[in-house]
PDB file of C-alpha atoms and ligand atoms in Angstrom:
ATOM      1  CA  MET A   1       2.476   2.980 -10.828  1.00 74.00           C
ATOM      2  CA  SER A   2      -1.006   4.469  -9.856  1.00 83.00           C
ATOM      3  CA  ASP A   3      -1.406   8.221 -11.206  1.00 95.00           C
ATOM      4  CA  LEU A   4      -4.073  10.558 -10.099  1.00 97.00           C
ATOM      5  CA  ILE A   5      -5.957  10.423 -13.714  1.00 97.00           C
ATOM      6  CA  SER A   6      -6.123   6.415 -14.058  1.00 97.00           C
ATOM      7  CA  LEU A   7      -7.375   6.537 -10.197  1.00 98.00           C
ATOM      8  CA  GLN A   8      -9.853   8.917 -11.143  1.00 98.00           C
ATOM      9  CA  ARG A   9     -10.909   6.854 -14.356  1.00 98.00           C
ATOM     10  CA  ARG A  10     -11.479   4.049 -12.312  1.00 98.00           C
ATOM     11  CA  ALA A  11     -13.484   5.557  -9.760  1.00 98.00           C
ATOM     12  CA  ARG A  12     -15.611   6.818 -12.008  1.00 97.00           C
ATOM     13  CA  ASP A  13     -15.824   3.597 -14.245  1.00 97.00           C
ATOM     14  CA  GLY A  14     -16.787   2.020 -10.419  1.00 97.00           C
ATOM     15  CA  GLU A  15     -13.773   0.828  -8.863  1.00 98.00           C
ATOM     16  CA  LYS A  16     -13.781   1.244  -4.857  1.00 98.00           C
ATOM     17  CA  LEU A  17     -10.081   2.850  -4.476  1.00 98.00           C
ATOM     18  CA  ALA A  18      -8.485   1.377  -1.150  1.00 98.00           C
ATOM     19  CA  MET A  19      -6.100   3.562   0.910  1.00 98.00           C
ATOM     20  CA  LEU A  20      -3.884   3.165   4.186  1.00 98.00           C
ATOM     21  CA  THR A  21      -2.054   5.155   5.879  1.00 98.00           C
ATOM     22  CA  CYS A  22       1.544   4.697   6.211  1.00 98.00           C
ATOM     23  CA  TYR A  23       5.218   6.493   7.735  1.00 98.00           C
ATOM     24  CA  ASP A  24       7.847   4.127   6.976  1.00 98.00           C
ATOM     25  CA  ALA A  25       9.689   2.041   4.501  1.00 98.00           C
ATOM     26  CA  SER A  26       9.155  -1.316   5.693  1.00 98.00           C
ATOM     27  CA  PHE A  27       5.302  -1.287   5.961  1.00 98.00           C
ATOM     28  CA  ALA A  28       5.448   0.627   2.974  1.00 98.00           C
ATOM     29  CA  ALA A  29       6.634  -2.269   0.835  1.00 98.00           C
ATOM     30  CA  ARG A  30       3.955  -4.577   2.245  1.00 98.00           C
ATOM     31  CA  VAL A  31       1.280  -2.088   1.910  1.00 98.00           C
ATOM     32  CA  GLU A  32       2.613  -1.739  -1.913  1.00 98.00           C
ATOM     33  CA  ALA A  33       2.348  -5.637  -2.419  1.00 98.00           C
ATOM     34  CA  ALA A  34      -0.838  -5.838  -0.524  1.00 98.00           C
ATOM     35  CA  GLY A  35      -2.395  -4.163  -3.908  1.00 98.00           C
ATOM     36  CA  ILE A  36      -3.264  -0.742  -2.437  1.00 98.00           C
ATOM     37  CA  ASP A  37      -4.267   2.148  -4.706  1.00 98.00           C
ATOM     38  CA  ALA A  38      -2.708   5.097  -3.102  1.00 98.00           C
ATOM     39  CA  ILE A  39      -0.866   5.616   0.269  1.00 98.00           C
ATOM     40  CA  LEU A  40      -1.405   8.362   2.889  1.00 98.00           C
ATOM     41  CA  VAL A  41       1.430   9.923   4.627  1.00 99.00           C
ATOM     42  CA  GLY A  42      -1.142  11.314   7.037  1.00 98.00           C
ATOM     43  CA  ASP A  43      -0.010  13.695   9.862  1.00 98.00           C
ATOM     44  CA  SER A  44      -1.793  11.074  12.083  1.00 97.00           C
ATOM     45  CA  LEU A  45       1.670  10.055  12.466  1.00 98.00           C
ATOM     46  CA  GLY A  46       1.719  12.959  15.148  1.00 97.00           C
ATOM     47  CA  MET A  47      -0.399  10.771  16.947  1.00 95.00           C
ATOM     48  CA  VAL A  48       0.684   6.749  16.180  1.00 95.00           C
ATOM     49  CA  ILE A  49       4.282   7.471  15.810  1.00 96.00           C
ATOM     50  CA  GLN A  50       5.231  10.474  18.058  1.00 97.00           C
ATOM     51  CA  GLY A  51       2.222   9.787  21.098  1.00 95.00           C
ATOM     52  CA  GLN A  52       1.087  13.311  20.701  1.00 96.00           C
ATOM     53  CA  THR A  53      -2.829  13.975  21.623  1.00 94.00           C
ATOM     54  CA  SER A  54      -3.073  15.501  18.518  1.00 96.00           C
ATOM     55  CA  THR A  55      -1.625  16.397  14.588  1.00 98.00           C
ATOM     56  CA  LEU A  56      -1.121  19.628  15.577  1.00 98.00           C
ATOM     57  CA  PRO A  57       2.445  19.548  16.718  1.00 98.00           C
ATOM     58  CA  VAL A  58       3.592  17.616  13.753  1.00 98.00           C
ATOM     59  CA  SER A  59       6.114  19.879  11.408  1.00 98.00           C
ATOM     60  CA  LEU A  60       6.657  19.722   7.534  1.00 98.00           C
ATOM     61  CA  ASP A  61      10.311  18.691   8.461  1.00 98.00           C
ATOM     62  CA  GLU A  62       8.728  15.931   9.905  1.00 98.00           C
ATOM     63  CA  MET A  63       6.478  15.088   6.683  1.00 98.00           C
ATOM     64  CA  ALA A  64       8.877  15.239   4.340  1.00 98.00           C
ATOM     65  CA  TYR A  65      11.191  12.560   6.726  1.00 98.00           C
ATOM     66  CA  HIS A  66       8.301  10.107   6.419  1.00 99.00           C
ATOM     67  CA  THR A  67       7.347  10.479   2.953  1.00 98.00           C
ATOM     68  CA  ALA A  68      10.757   9.967   1.713  1.00 98.00           C
ATOM     69  CA  ALA A  69      11.153   6.990   3.699  1.00 98.00           C
ATOM     70  CA  VAL A  70       7.408   5.871   2.563  1.00 98.00           C
ATOM     71  CA  ALA A  71       8.871   6.773  -1.007  1.00 98.00           C
ATOM     72  CA  ARG A  72      12.090   4.272  -0.748  1.00 98.00           C
ATOM     73  CA  GLY A  73       9.512   1.475   0.464  1.00 98.00           C
ATOM     74  CA  ALA A  74       6.719   1.862  -2.002  1.00 98.00           C
ATOM     75  CA  ARG A  75       8.608   3.070  -5.305  1.00 96.00           C
ATOM     76  CA  HIS A  76       5.464   2.214  -7.509  1.00 96.00           C
ATOM     77  CA  SER A  77       2.515   3.561  -5.775  1.00 97.00           C
ATOM     78  CA  PHE A  78       0.598   6.750  -5.519  1.00 98.00           C
ATOM     79  CA  ILE A  79       1.878   8.555  -2.591  1.00 98.00           C
ATOM     80  CA  ILE A  80       0.062  11.642  -1.015  1.00 98.00           C
ATOM     81  CA  ALA A  81       1.232  13.695   1.798  1.00 98.00           C
ATOM     82  CA  ASP A  82       0.093  15.706   4.351  1.00 98.00           C
ATOM     83  CA  LEU A  83       0.852  19.273   4.720  1.00 98.00           C
ATOM     84  CA  PRO A  84       1.124  19.738   8.345  1.00 98.00           C
ATOM     85  CA  PHE A  85      -1.110  21.923  10.498  1.00 98.00           C
ATOM     86  CA  GLY A  86       0.411  25.924   9.813  1.00 98.00           C
ATOM     87  CA  SER A  87       2.323  24.930   6.740  1.00 98.00           C
ATOM     88  CA  TYR A  88      -0.202  26.175   3.932  1.00 98.00           C
ATOM     89  CA  GLN A  89      -3.085  28.321   5.497  1.00 98.00           C
ATOM     90  CA  GLN A  90      -1.500  31.845   5.190  1.00 98.00           C
ATOM     91  CA  HIS A  91      -1.381  31.921   1.507  1.00 97.00           C
ATOM     92  CA  PRO A  92      -1.253  30.216  -1.643  1.00 98.00           C
ATOM     93  CA  ALA A  93       2.484  30.823  -1.681  1.00 98.00           C
ATOM     94  CA  GLN A  94       3.113  29.346   1.821  1.00 98.00           C
ATOM     95  CA  ALA A  95       1.202  25.891   0.456  1.00 98.00           C
ATOM     96  CA  LEU A  96       3.130  25.899  -2.705  1.00 98.00           C
ATOM     97  CA  GLN A  97       6.464  26.400  -0.851  1.00 98.00           C
ATOM     98  CA  SER A  98       5.722  23.450   1.461  1.00 98.00           C
ATOM     99  CA  ALA A  99       3.855  21.079  -1.107  1.00 98.00           C
ATOM    100  CA  THR A 100       7.325  21.388  -3.132  1.00 98.00           C
ATOM    101  CA  ARG A 101       9.007  20.289  -0.050  1.00 98.00           C
ATOM    102  CA  LEU A 102       6.326  17.199   0.158  1.00 98.00           C
ATOM    103  CA  LEU A 103       6.892  16.704  -3.694  1.00 98.00           C
ATOM    104  CA  ALA A 104      10.940  16.779  -3.559  1.00 98.00           C
ATOM    105  CA  ALA A 105      10.636  14.156  -0.844  1.00 98.00           C
ATOM    106  CA  GLY A 106       8.664  11.961  -2.844  1.00 98.00           C
ATOM    107  CA  ALA A 107       4.500  12.694  -2.975  1.00 98.00           C
ATOM    108  CA  HIS A 108       2.945  12.628  -5.619  1.00 98.00           C
ATOM    109  CA  CYS A 109       0.081  14.516  -4.046  1.00 98.00           C
ATOM    110  CA  VAL A 110      -0.402  16.756  -0.994  1.00 98.00           C
ATOM    111  CA  LYS A 111      -3.434  16.866   0.961  1.00 98.00           C
ATOM    112  CA  LEU A 112      -4.791  19.616   3.243  1.00 98.00           C
ATOM    113  CA  GLU A 113      -7.676  20.200   5.286  1.00 98.00           C
ATOM    114  CA  GLY A 114     -10.302  23.197   4.889  1.00 98.00           C
ATOM    115  CA  GLY A 115     -13.743  24.196   2.933  1.00 98.00           C
ATOM    116  CA  ALA A 116     -14.424  26.533   0.437  1.00 97.00           C
ATOM    117  CA  ILE A 117     -11.725  28.953   2.333  1.00 97.00           C
ATOM    118  CA  MET A 118      -8.807  26.699   0.691  1.00 98.00           C
ATOM    119  CA  ALA A 119     -10.190  26.680  -2.865  1.00 98.00           C
ATOM    120  CA  GLU A 120      -8.107  29.181  -3.734  1.00 98.00           C
ATOM    121  CA  THR A 121      -4.852  27.657  -2.808  1.00 98.00           C
ATOM    122  CA  VAL A 122      -6.189  24.215  -4.824  1.00 98.00           C
ATOM    123  CA  ALA A 123      -6.619  26.073  -7.889  1.00 98.00           C
ATOM    124  CA  PHE A 124      -2.957  27.417  -7.259  1.00 98.00           C
ATOM    125  CA  LEU A 125      -1.489  24.539  -6.411  1.00 98.00           C
ATOM    126  CA  THR A 126      -3.131  22.739  -9.521  1.00 98.00           C
ATOM    127  CA  ALA A 127      -2.192  25.377 -11.975  1.00 98.00           C
ATOM    128  CA  ARG A 128       1.329  24.960 -11.185  1.00 98.00           C
ATOM    129  CA  GLY A 129       1.179  20.989 -11.676  1.00 98.00           C
ATOM    130  CA  ILE A 130       0.489  19.774  -7.862  1.00 98.00           C
ATOM    131  CA  PRO A 131      -2.006  17.376  -7.355  1.00 98.00           C
ATOM    132  CA  VAL A 132      -4.190  18.107  -4.247  1.00 98.00           C
ATOM    133  CA  CYS A 133      -6.340  15.872  -2.214  1.00 98.00           C
ATOM    134  CA  CYS A 134      -8.997  17.980   0.054  1.00 98.00           C
ATOM    135  CA  HIS A 135     -10.011  16.994   3.262  1.00 98.00           C
ATOM    136  CA  ILE A 136     -13.522  18.079   4.612  1.00 98.00           C
ATOM    137  CA  GLY A 137     -15.854  17.498   7.609  1.00 98.00           C
ATOM    138  CA  LEU A 138     -14.126  16.059  10.527  1.00 97.00           C
ATOM    139  CA  GLN A 139     -10.616  18.394  10.206  1.00 98.00           C
ATOM    140  CA  PRO A 140      -8.322  17.173  13.075  1.00 97.00           C
ATOM    141  CA  GLN A 141      -6.325  19.976  12.638  1.00 98.00           C
ATOM    142  CA  SER A 142      -9.214  22.191  13.797  1.00 97.00           C
ATOM    143  CA  VAL A 143      -9.856  20.267  16.781  1.00 95.00           C
ATOM    144  CA  ASN A 144      -9.144  23.477  19.112  1.00 95.00           C
ATOM    145  CA  ALA A 145     -12.513  24.742  17.040  1.00 93.00           C
ATOM    146  CA  THR A 146     -14.621  22.274  16.867  1.00 89.00           C
ATOM    147  CA  GLY A 147     -14.831  21.301  19.881  1.00 83.00           C
ATOM    148  CA  GLY A 148     -13.170  17.511  19.878  1.00 87.00           C
ATOM    149  CA  TYR A 149     -13.247  14.771  16.940  1.00 92.00           C
ATOM    150  CA  ARG A 150     -17.077  15.111  16.485  1.00 93.00           C
ATOM    151  CA  VAL A 151     -18.985  13.788  13.654  1.00 95.00           C
ATOM    152  CA  GLN A 152     -19.857  17.177  11.339  1.00 96.00           C
ATOM    153  CA  GLY A 153     -23.021  18.065   8.671  1.00 95.00           C
ATOM    154  CA  ARG A 154     -25.469  16.709  11.139  1.00 94.00           C
ATOM    155  CA  ALA A 155     -27.706  20.079  11.233  1.00 95.00           C
ATOM    156  CA  HIS A 156     -29.236  20.632   7.743  1.00 96.00           C
ATOM    157  CA  ASP A 157     -27.235  24.321   7.411  1.00 97.00           C
ATOM    158  CA  ALA A 158     -23.949  22.317   8.486  1.00 96.00           C
ATOM    159  CA  ALA A 159     -24.504  19.385   5.587  1.00 97.00           C
ATOM    160  CA  GLN A 160     -25.554  22.267   3.100  1.00 97.00           C
ATOM    161  CA  GLN A 161     -22.310  23.792   4.170  1.00 98.00           C
ATOM    162  CA  LEU A 162     -20.210  20.568   3.435  1.00 98.00           C
ATOM    163  CA  ILE A 163     -21.898  20.212   0.023  1.00 98.00           C
ATOM    164  CA  SER A 164     -20.887  23.758  -0.532  1.00 98.00           C
ATOM    165  CA  ASP A 165     -17.332  23.647   0.369  1.00 98.00           C
ATOM    166  CA  ALA A 166     -16.861  20.077  -1.640  1.00 98.00           C
ATOM    167  CA  VAL A 167     -18.698  21.606  -4.824  1.00 98.00           C
ATOM    168  CA  GLN A 168     -16.051  24.641  -4.883  1.00 98.00           C
ATOM    169  CA  LEU A 169     -13.506  22.402  -4.111  1.00 98.00           C
ATOM    170  CA  ASP A 170     -13.734  20.085  -6.466  1.00 98.00           C
ATOM    171  CA  GLN A 171     -14.309  22.888  -9.347  1.00 98.00           C
ATOM    172  CA  CYS A 172     -11.010  24.489  -8.311  1.00 98.00           C
ATOM    173  CA  GLY A 173      -9.182  21.023  -9.248  1.00 98.00           C
ATOM    174  CA  ALA A 174      -9.317  19.034  -6.132  1.00 98.00           C
ATOM    175  CA  GLY A 175      -7.768  15.398  -7.188  1.00 98.00           C
ATOM    176  CA  MET A 176      -9.608  13.799  -4.632  1.00 98.00           C
ATOM    177  CA  ILE A 177     -11.204  14.551  -1.559  1.00 98.00           C
ATOM    178  CA  VAL A 178     -11.545  12.906   1.733  1.00 98.00           C
ATOM    179  CA  LEU A 179     -14.594  12.951   4.074  1.00 98.00           C
ATOM    180  CA  GLU A 180     -14.037  12.496   7.666  1.00 98.00           C
ATOM    181  CA  ALA A 181     -16.844  11.493   9.990  1.00 97.00           C
ATOM    182  CA  ILE A 182     -19.843  12.685   8.578  1.00 97.00           C
ATOM    183  CA  PRO A 183     -23.383  11.291   7.849  1.00 97.00           C
ATOM    184  CA  ALA A 184     -23.247   8.359   5.353  1.00 97.00           C
ATOM    185  CA  PRO A 185     -26.401   9.713   3.226  1.00 97.00           C
ATOM    186  CA  LEU A 186     -24.457  13.454   3.281  1.00 97.00           C
ATOM    187  CA  ALA A 187     -21.275  11.698   2.055  1.00 98.00           C
ATOM    188  CA  SER A 188     -23.534   9.650  -0.703  1.00 98.00           C
ATOM    189  CA  GLN A 189     -24.656  12.929  -1.992  1.00 98.00           C
ATOM    190  CA  ILE A 190     -21.203  14.807  -1.954  1.00 98.00           C
ATOM    191  CA  THR A 191     -20.110  11.777  -3.976  1.00 98.00           C
ATOM    192  CA  ALA A 192     -22.648  12.101  -6.649  1.00 98.00           C
ATOM    193  CA  ARG A 193     -22.104  16.216  -6.974  1.00 98.00           C
ATOM    194  CA  THR A 194     -18.610  15.452  -7.208  1.00 98.00           C
ATOM    195  CA  THR A 195     -16.129  14.664  -9.955  1.00 98.00           C
ATOM    196  CA  ALA A 196     -13.340  13.988  -7.891  1.00 98.00           C
ATOM    197  CA  PRO A 197     -13.405  10.929  -6.298  1.00 98.00           C
ATOM    198  CA  THR A 198     -14.558  10.991  -2.596  1.00 98.00           C
ATOM    199  CA  ILE A 199     -12.388   9.140  -0.026  1.00 98.00           C
ATOM    200  CA  GLY A 200     -14.027   8.181   2.969  1.00 98.00           C
ATOM    201  CA  ILE A 201     -13.424   7.541   6.788  1.00 98.00           C
ATOM    202  CA  GLY A 202     -16.531   7.177   8.453  1.00 97.00           C
ATOM    203  CA  ALA A 203     -18.401   8.203   5.926  1.00 97.00           C
ATOM    204  CA  GLY A 204     -20.037   5.493   5.012  1.00 96.00           C
ATOM    205  CA  PRO A 205     -20.323   2.731   2.085  1.00 97.00           C
ATOM    206  CA  ASP A 206     -20.978   5.265  -0.555  1.00 97.00           C
ATOM    207  CA  CYS A 207     -17.822   7.253  -1.100  1.00 98.00           C
ATOM    208  CA  SER A 208     -15.805   6.501  -4.019  1.00 98.00           C
ATOM    209  CA  GLY A 209     -12.973   4.831  -1.912  1.00 98.00           C
ATOM    210  CA  GLN A 210     -11.903   4.175   1.291  1.00 98.00           C
ATOM    211  CA  VAL A 211      -9.061   5.098   3.979  1.00 98.00           C
ATOM    212  CA  LEU A 212      -7.910   3.600   7.181  1.00 98.00           C
ATOM    213  CA  VAL A 213      -4.912   4.663   9.718  1.00 97.00           C
ATOM    214  CA  LEU A 214      -2.789   1.785   9.081  1.00 98.00           C
ATOM    215  CA  TYR A 215      -2.176   1.322  12.847  1.00 97.00           C
ATOM    216  CA  ASP A 216      -6.271   1.096  12.929  1.00 96.00           C
ATOM    217  CA  ALA A 217      -6.624  -1.468  10.433  1.00 97.00           C
ATOM    218  CA  LEU A 218      -3.950  -3.761  12.364  1.00 97.00           C
ATOM    219  CA  GLY A 219      -5.880  -2.988  15.540  1.00 95.00           C
ATOM    220  CA  ILE A 220      -2.926  -1.704  17.332  1.00 93.00           C
ATOM    221  CA  THR A 221      -3.734   1.833  18.001  1.00 86.00           C
ATOM    222  CA  PRO A 222      -4.006   2.387  22.063  1.00 81.00           C
ATOM    223  CA  GLY A 223      -7.226   2.611  23.622  1.00 85.00           C
ATOM    224  CA  LYS A 224     -10.792   2.471  22.306  1.00 87.00           C
ATOM    225  CA  PRO A 225     -11.031   2.240  18.320  1.00 88.00           C
ATOM    226  CA  PRO A 226     -13.362   4.520  16.813  1.00 90.00           C
ATOM    227  CA  ARG A 227     -16.560   3.529  15.252  1.00 92.00           C
ATOM    228  CA  PHE A 228     -15.580   3.411  11.719  1.00 93.00           C
ATOM    229  CA  ALA A 229     -12.191   1.275  12.492  1.00 94.00           C
ATOM    230  CA  GLN A 230     -11.900  -2.214  11.749  1.00 95.00           C
ATOM    231  CA  ASN A 231      -9.176  -4.611  12.682  1.00 96.00           C
ATOM    232  CA  PHE A 232      -8.266  -6.798   9.740  1.00 97.00           C
ATOM    233  CA  MET A 233      -5.564  -8.336  11.754  1.00 95.00           C
ATOM    234  CA  THR A 234      -7.891 -11.107  12.644  1.00 89.00           C
ATOM    235  CA  ASP A 235      -7.079 -14.764  14.116  1.00 84.00           C
ATOM    236  CA  GLY A 236      -4.065 -16.783  12.191  1.00 88.00           C
ATOM    237  CA  CYS A 237      -4.115 -13.511  10.189  1.00 92.00           C
ATOM    238  CA  ASP A 238      -0.501 -12.413   9.585  1.00 96.00           C
ATOM    239  CA  LEU A 239       0.281  -8.968   8.402  1.00 97.00           C
ATOM    240  CA  ASP A 240       0.143  -9.441   4.513  1.00 97.00           C
ATOM    241  CA  MET A 241      -2.761 -11.339   4.859  1.00 97.00           C
ATOM    242  CA  ALA A 242      -4.718  -8.663   6.502  1.00 98.00           C
ATOM    243  CA  LEU A 243      -3.452  -5.640   4.484  1.00 98.00           C
ATOM    244  CA  ALA A 244      -4.999  -7.989   1.374  1.00 97.00           C
ATOM    245  CA  ALA A 245      -7.970  -8.428   3.757  1.00 97.00           C
ATOM    246  CA  TYR A 246      -8.182  -4.843   3.437  1.00 98.00           C
ATOM    247  CA  VAL A 247      -8.040  -4.068  -0.022  1.00 98.00           C
ATOM    248  CA  ARG A 248     -10.649  -6.831  -0.894  1.00 97.00           C
ATOM    249  CA  ALA A 249     -12.788  -5.662   1.403  1.00 98.00           C
ATOM    250  CA  VAL A 250     -13.119  -2.143   0.500  1.00 98.00           C
ATOM    251  CA  LYS A 251     -12.665  -3.290  -3.260  1.00 98.00           C
ATOM    252  CA  GLN A 252     -15.740  -5.741  -2.777  1.00 97.00           C
ATOM    253  CA  GLY A 253     -18.046  -3.165  -0.927  1.00 97.00           C
ATOM    254  CA  ASP A 254     -17.508  -5.019   2.487  1.00 97.00           C
ATOM    255  CA  PHE A 255     -15.995  -2.392   4.151  1.00 96.00           C
ATOM    256  CA  PRO A 256     -16.975   0.000   5.585  1.00 95.00           C
ATOM    257  CA  THR A 257     -20.730  -1.439   6.531  1.00 94.00           C
ATOM    258  CA  THR A 258     -23.473   0.786   8.414  1.00 91.00           C
ATOM    259  CA  ALA A 259     -22.229  -0.289  11.430  1.00 91.00           C
ATOM    260  CA  HIS A 260     -19.038   1.712  10.999  1.00 93.00           C
ATOM    261  CA  SER A 261     -21.074   4.359   9.767  1.00 92.00           C
ATOM    262  CA  PHE A 262     -22.891   7.491  11.467  1.00 92.00           C
ATOM    263  CA  GLY A 263     -26.557   8.632  10.510  1.00 87.00           C
ATOM    264  CA  THR A 264     -27.804  12.100  10.765  1.00 79.00           C
ATOM    265  CA  THR A 265     -28.630  11.691  14.415  1.00 76.00           C
ATOM    266  CA  ALA A 266     -26.279  10.746  17.155  1.00 71.00           C
ATOM    267  CA  THR A 267     -26.702   7.147  18.136  1.00 65.00           C
TER     268      THR A 267
HETATM  269  O1  KIV B 301      -3.422  11.908   8.769  1.00 92.96           O
HETATM  270  C1  KIV B 301      -4.331  10.820   8.233  1.00 92.96           C
HETATM  271  O2  KIV B 301      -4.075   9.865   8.862  1.00 92.96           O
HETATM  272  C2  KIV B 301      -5.554  11.588   7.811  1.00 92.96           C
HETATM  273  C3  KIV B 301      -6.457  10.354   7.667  1.00 92.96           C
HETATM  274  C4  KIV B 301      -7.325  10.064   8.580  1.00 92.96           C
HETATM  275  C5  KIV B 301      -7.301  10.879   6.658  1.00 92.96           C
HETATM  276  O3  KIV B 301      -5.662  12.193   7.327  1.00 92.96           O
END
């Protein structure tokens, strides 16, 4: 069974951490068997399971339901569950109540979106024994405020703000920090400045680890795949081979490459 302390130690020792999202027991068992380091029960389930256009409609009840299913399928994995939109932003006590639901459902850690504004909540939860994975950069729950799913942190001031957010969250006890859709050099700087492992998705090759939406890794997400995704279900590959190929590629530093990454200017 992986735990946060051993994952942090392995990242510090230079091992790349491989994470995938998962939403049900059957896939969870196969993802665990592939040797994944951590499973994220992401609120991306709103899009890939429910067919919604954003993660915003996902409820805490739904997150608890899917977390429990994943926990039944992957009994030895470190499971992170997303706190859904509206379940934690009001005040730290609200976040504690919501996190309690997800830990009772089988999660070992909760993930929340937001920079320095969430620092107090991160400190509040960690002081009460709840590991927290932070999520900065592109924050899908804020899509209405950021004008769509866009790369973040390209302008100098925005980059400095992200560095400052990451440092504050780190100091407040963040267990891991997901960096979504930010320029690779910025992710590299943030990784060098934080003790918590950084987990990239569209953040270049220099993060401590990588996460992908499972359905993107299997090439079954409808529509054009995001630039940072790769379909590991190639010709002649079955599910177990594809999952193992993802874990291997992350561990060996073969995924992501600069082709999956964003620069400081739009290309
Ligand atoms: O919900 C999710 O799947 C996520 C990942 C994209 C990091 O937050």
